CSV table of C-alpha atoms in Angstrom, one decimal:
chain,number,residue,atom,x,y,z
A,28,MET,CA,4.3,19.9,-0.7
A,29,GLU,CA,3.3,22.1,2.0
A,30,ARG,CA,3.8,19.4,4.6
A,31,LEU,CA,6.9,17.2,5.2
A,32,GLN,CA,5.6,15.5,8.2
A,33,PHE,CA,2.5,14.0,9.3
A,34,THR,CA,1.1,12.4,12.1
A,35,GLY,CA,-2.3,10.6,12.4
A,36,PRO,CA,-4.5,7.5,13.5
A,37,ALA,CA,-4.5,5.0,10.7
A,38,ARG,CA,-7.6,4.2,8.8
A,39,VAL,CA,-7.2,0.7,7.3
A,40,PHE,CA,-8.4,-0.8,4.0
A,41,ASP,CA,-7.6,-4.0,2.9
A,42,CYS,CA,-8.3,-3.3,-1.1
A,43,GLU,CA,-8.6,0.1,-2.9
A,44,GLU,CA,-12.2,-0.4,-3.7
A,45,ASP,CA,-13.2,-0.2,-0.1
A,46,ALA,CA,-11.0,3.0,0.3
A,47,PHE,CA,-12.5,4.6,-2.4
A,48,GLU,CA,-16.3,3.7,-1.3
A,49,ALA,CA,-15.3,5.2,2.2
A,50,VAL,CA,-14.0,8.4,0.1
A,51,GLU,CA,-17.3,8.5,-1.7
A,52,LYS,CA,-19.4,8.4,1.3
A,53,ARG,CA,-17.3,11.2,3.0
A,54,ASP,CA,-16.4,8.6,5.7
A,55,ILE,CA,-12.5,9.8,5.9
A,56,ALA,CA,-11.7,11.9,8.9
A,57,GLU,CA,-9.6,14.9,8.4
A,58,GLY,CA,-5.8,14.2,9.9
A,59,CYS,CA,-6.0,10.3,9.3
A,60,VAL,CA,-3.3,8.2,7.7
A,61,ILE,CA,-5.3,6.0,5.1
A,62,ILE,CA,-3.6,2.5,4.5
A,63,ILE,CA,-4.5,0.5,1.4
A,64,ARG,CA,-2.8,-2.8,1.5
A,65,TYR,CA,-3.3,-6.1,-0.3
A,66,GLU,CA,-2.5,-4.1,-3.4
A,67,GLY,CA,1.0,-4.8,-4.0
A,68,PRO,CA,2.8,-7.2,-6.9
A,69,LYS,CA,1.5,-10.7,-5.0
A,70,GLY,CA,-1.5,-9.2,-3.4
A,71,GLY,CA,-3.2,-7.0,-6.0
A,72,PRO,CA,-1.8,-8.9,-7.9
A,73,GLY,CA,0.0,-6.6,-10.2
A,74,MET,CA,0.7,-3.4,-7.9
A,75,ARG,CA,-2.4,-1.7,-9.0
A,76,GLU,CA,-2.6,2.2,-9.1
A,77,MET,CA,-4.3,4.1,-6.3
A,78,LEU,CA,-5.2,7.2,-8.6
A,79,ALA,CA,-9.3,7.2,-8.3
A,80,THR,CA,-8.6,7.5,-4.7
A,81,THR,CA,-6.2,10.3,-4.4
A,82,ALA,CA,-8.1,12.0,-7.3
A,83,ALA,CA,-11.4,11.6,-5.2
A,84,LEU,CA,-9.8,13.0,-2.0
A,85,TYR,CA,-8.5,16.0,-4.0
A,86,GLY,CA,-11.9,16.4,-5.3
A,87,GLN,CA,-13.2,16.7,-1.9
A,88,GLY,CA,-10.8,19.2,-0.7
A,89,MET,CA,-9.1,16.3,1.6
A,90,GLY,CA,-5.8,16.1,-0.4
A,91,GLU,CA,-3.6,18.0,1.8
A,92,LYS,CA,-5.4,17.0,5.0
A,93,VAL,CA,-4.7,13.1,5.2
A,94,ALA,CA,-1.9,11.1,4.1
A,95,LEU,CA,-2.0,7.7,2.3
A,96,ILE,CA,0.2,4.6,2.4
A,97,THR,CA,-0.1,1.6,0.1
A,98,ASP,CA,1.7,-1.4,-1.0
A,99,GLY,CA,0.3,-0.6,-4.4
A,100,ARG,CA,1.5,1.9,-6.7
A,101,PHE,CA,0.7,5.5,-7.9
A,102,SER,CA,1.2,7.3,-11.0
A,103,GLY,CA,2.8,10.7,-11.8
A,104,ALA,CA,-0.6,12.6,-11.3
A,105,THR,CA,-0.9,11.6,-7.7
A,106,ARG,CA,-0.8,14.4,-5.5
A,107,GLY,CA,-0.6,14.8,-1.8
A,108,PHE,CA,1.1,13.1,0.9
A,109,CYS,CA,1.3,9.6,-0.5
A,110,ILE,CA,3.7,6.7,0.0
A,111,GLY,CA,3.5,3.8,-2.5
A,112,HIS,CA,5.4,0.6,-3.3
A,113,VAL,CA,5.7,0.0,0.5
A,114,GLY,CA,7.4,-3.3,0.9
A,115,PRO,CA,7.4,-6.1,2.1
A,116,GLU,CA,3.7,-5.8,1.0
A,117,ALA,CA,0.9,-7.0,2.9
A,118,ALA,CA,0.6,-10.4,1.0
A,119,GLU,CA,3.8,-11.3,2.4
A,120,GLY,CA,3.1,-10.6,6.1
A,121,GLY,CA,5.1,-7.0,5.8
A,122,PRO,CA,4.3,-4.5,8.5
A,123,ILE,CA,1.7,-2.8,6.7
A,124,ALA,CA,-0.3,-6.0,7.3
A,125,LEU,CA,0.1,-5.4,10.9
A,126,VAL,CA,-1.6,-1.9,11.3
A,127,HIS,CA,-5.0,-1.7,13.0
A,128,ASP,CA,-7.4,1.0,12.7
A,129,GLY,CA,-6.4,4.0,15.1
A,130,ASP,CA,-2.8,3.1,15.4
A,131,THR,CA,-0.9,6.2,15.5
A,132,ILE,CA,1.5,6.7,12.4
A,133,SER,CA,4.2,9.4,11.8
A,134,ILE,CA,5.7,10.3,8.6
A,135,ASP,CA,8.6,12.5,8.2
A,136,ALA,CA,9.4,13.1,4.4
A,137,GLU,CA,12.7,15.0,5.3
A,138,ALA,CA,14.1,12.1,7.6
A,139,GLY,CA,12.7,9.4,5.1
A,140,THR,CA,10.8,7.6,8.2
A,141,ILE,CA,7.4,6.1,8.8
A,142,GLU,CA,7.0,5.2,12.0
A,143,LEU,CA,4.1,2.9,13.6
A,144,ALA,CA,3.5,3.8,17.4
A,145,VAL,CA,3.0,0.1,18.7
A,146,ASP,CA,5.3,-1.3,20.9
A,147,ALA,CA,7.3,-4.3,19.7
A,148,ALA,CA,5.6,-7.2,22.1
A,149,GLU,CA,2.1,-5.8,20.5
A,150,LEU,CA,3.6,-6.2,17.1
A,151,ASP,CA,4.9,-9.5,17.6
A,152,LYS,CA,1.6,-10.7,18.9
A,153,ARG,CA,-0.2,-9.2,15.7
A,154,ARG,CA,2.5,-11.1,13.5
A,155,LYS,CA,1.8,-14.5,15.2
A,156,LYS,CA,-1.9,-14.2,14.4
A,157,TRP,CA,-1.5,-13.0,11.0
A,158,THR,CA,-2.4,-15.3,8.2
A,159,PRO,CA,-1.9,-15.0,4.2
A,160,ARG,CA,-5.2,-13.8,2.8
A,161,SER,CA,-7.3,-16.2,0.8
A,162,HIS,CA,-8.2,-15.2,-2.9
A,163,ASP,CA,-10.6,-16.4,-5.5
A,164,TYR,CA,-7.9,-17.5,-8.0
A,165,GLN,CA,-6.6,-20.9,-7.6
A,166,SER,CA,-5.1,-21.4,-10.9
A,167,GLY,CA,-4.4,-19.6,-14.0
A,168,ALA,CA,-2.5,-16.4,-15.0
A,169,LEU,CA,-3.2,-14.6,-12.1
A,170,TRP,CA,-2.3,-17.6,-9.5
A,171,ARG,CA,0.9,-18.0,-11.5
A,172,TYR,CA,1.8,-14.5,-11.3
A,173,SER,CA,1.0,-13.9,-7.7
A,174,GLN,CA,3.2,-17.0,-7.1
A,175,THR,CA,6.2,-15.9,-9.2
A,176,VAL,CA,6.3,-12.1,-9.1
A,177,GLY,CA,8.9,-10.6,-7.0
A,178,ALA,CA,9.0,-7.4,-4.6
A,179,ALA,CA,8.4,-4.3,-6.2
A,180,ARG,CA,11.9,-3.1,-5.3
A,181,GLN,CA,13.2,-5.4,-7.8
A,182,GLY,CA,10.9,-4.4,-10.3
A,183,ALA,CA,8.1,-7.2,-10.0
A,184,LEU,CA,10.0,-9.7,-11.8
A,185,THR,CA,8.1,-12.9,-12.7
A,186,HIS,CA,11.0,-15.1,-13.3
A,187,PRO,CA,14.4,-16.0,-11.7
A,188,GLY,CA,16.6,-15.3,-15.0
A,189,ALA,CA,15.3,-11.4,-15.1
A,190,ARG,CA,17.4,-10.3,-12.5
A,191,SER,CA,20.4,-11.0,-14.6
A,192,GLU,CA,19.2,-9.7,-17.7
A,193,THR,CA,20.4,-6.1,-19.1
A,194,HIS,CA,18.8,-4.3,-21.8
A,195,VAL,CA,20.1,-1.4,-23.8
A,196,PHE,CA,18.2,1.3,-25.2
A,197,ALA,CA,21.0,3.4,-26.9
A,198,ASP,CA,18.9,4.4,-29.8
A,199,ILE,CA,16.1,5.6,-27.7
């Protein structure tokens, strides 16, 4: 990467499709930090991949001119200033759920930091107003998955016993 630090105003999307639509319409400003939230293990559900959006940004020549933060995931083909697997995810009320359009975000890849330039009192006010998003699946496989999946840092486990399982792939 050419840049290891990035600071800019947030452009917030609550799903990958809305972000992609804004990119298609060329409605993304150079220098912004794109936030795609509610795409994590519970919110997606399933931790969807954001490759379409990053590929479209690069196709427009914007790949090095914006940053992207998501609670979703990226593949090995993703390029640019992209941070994925953010947790706790938005669906759990993590800090990514509290970001508003225009908030200044600073990223320092060398220091390993992401800073949201919003004071603690304002964040507390936002946290108190936050409510979990509703969804259109009230039962079935997606509902069960969203209710049982763990955080991305745990490997998106869907049952408690999985944390203690071990797998040996000595012959591979």
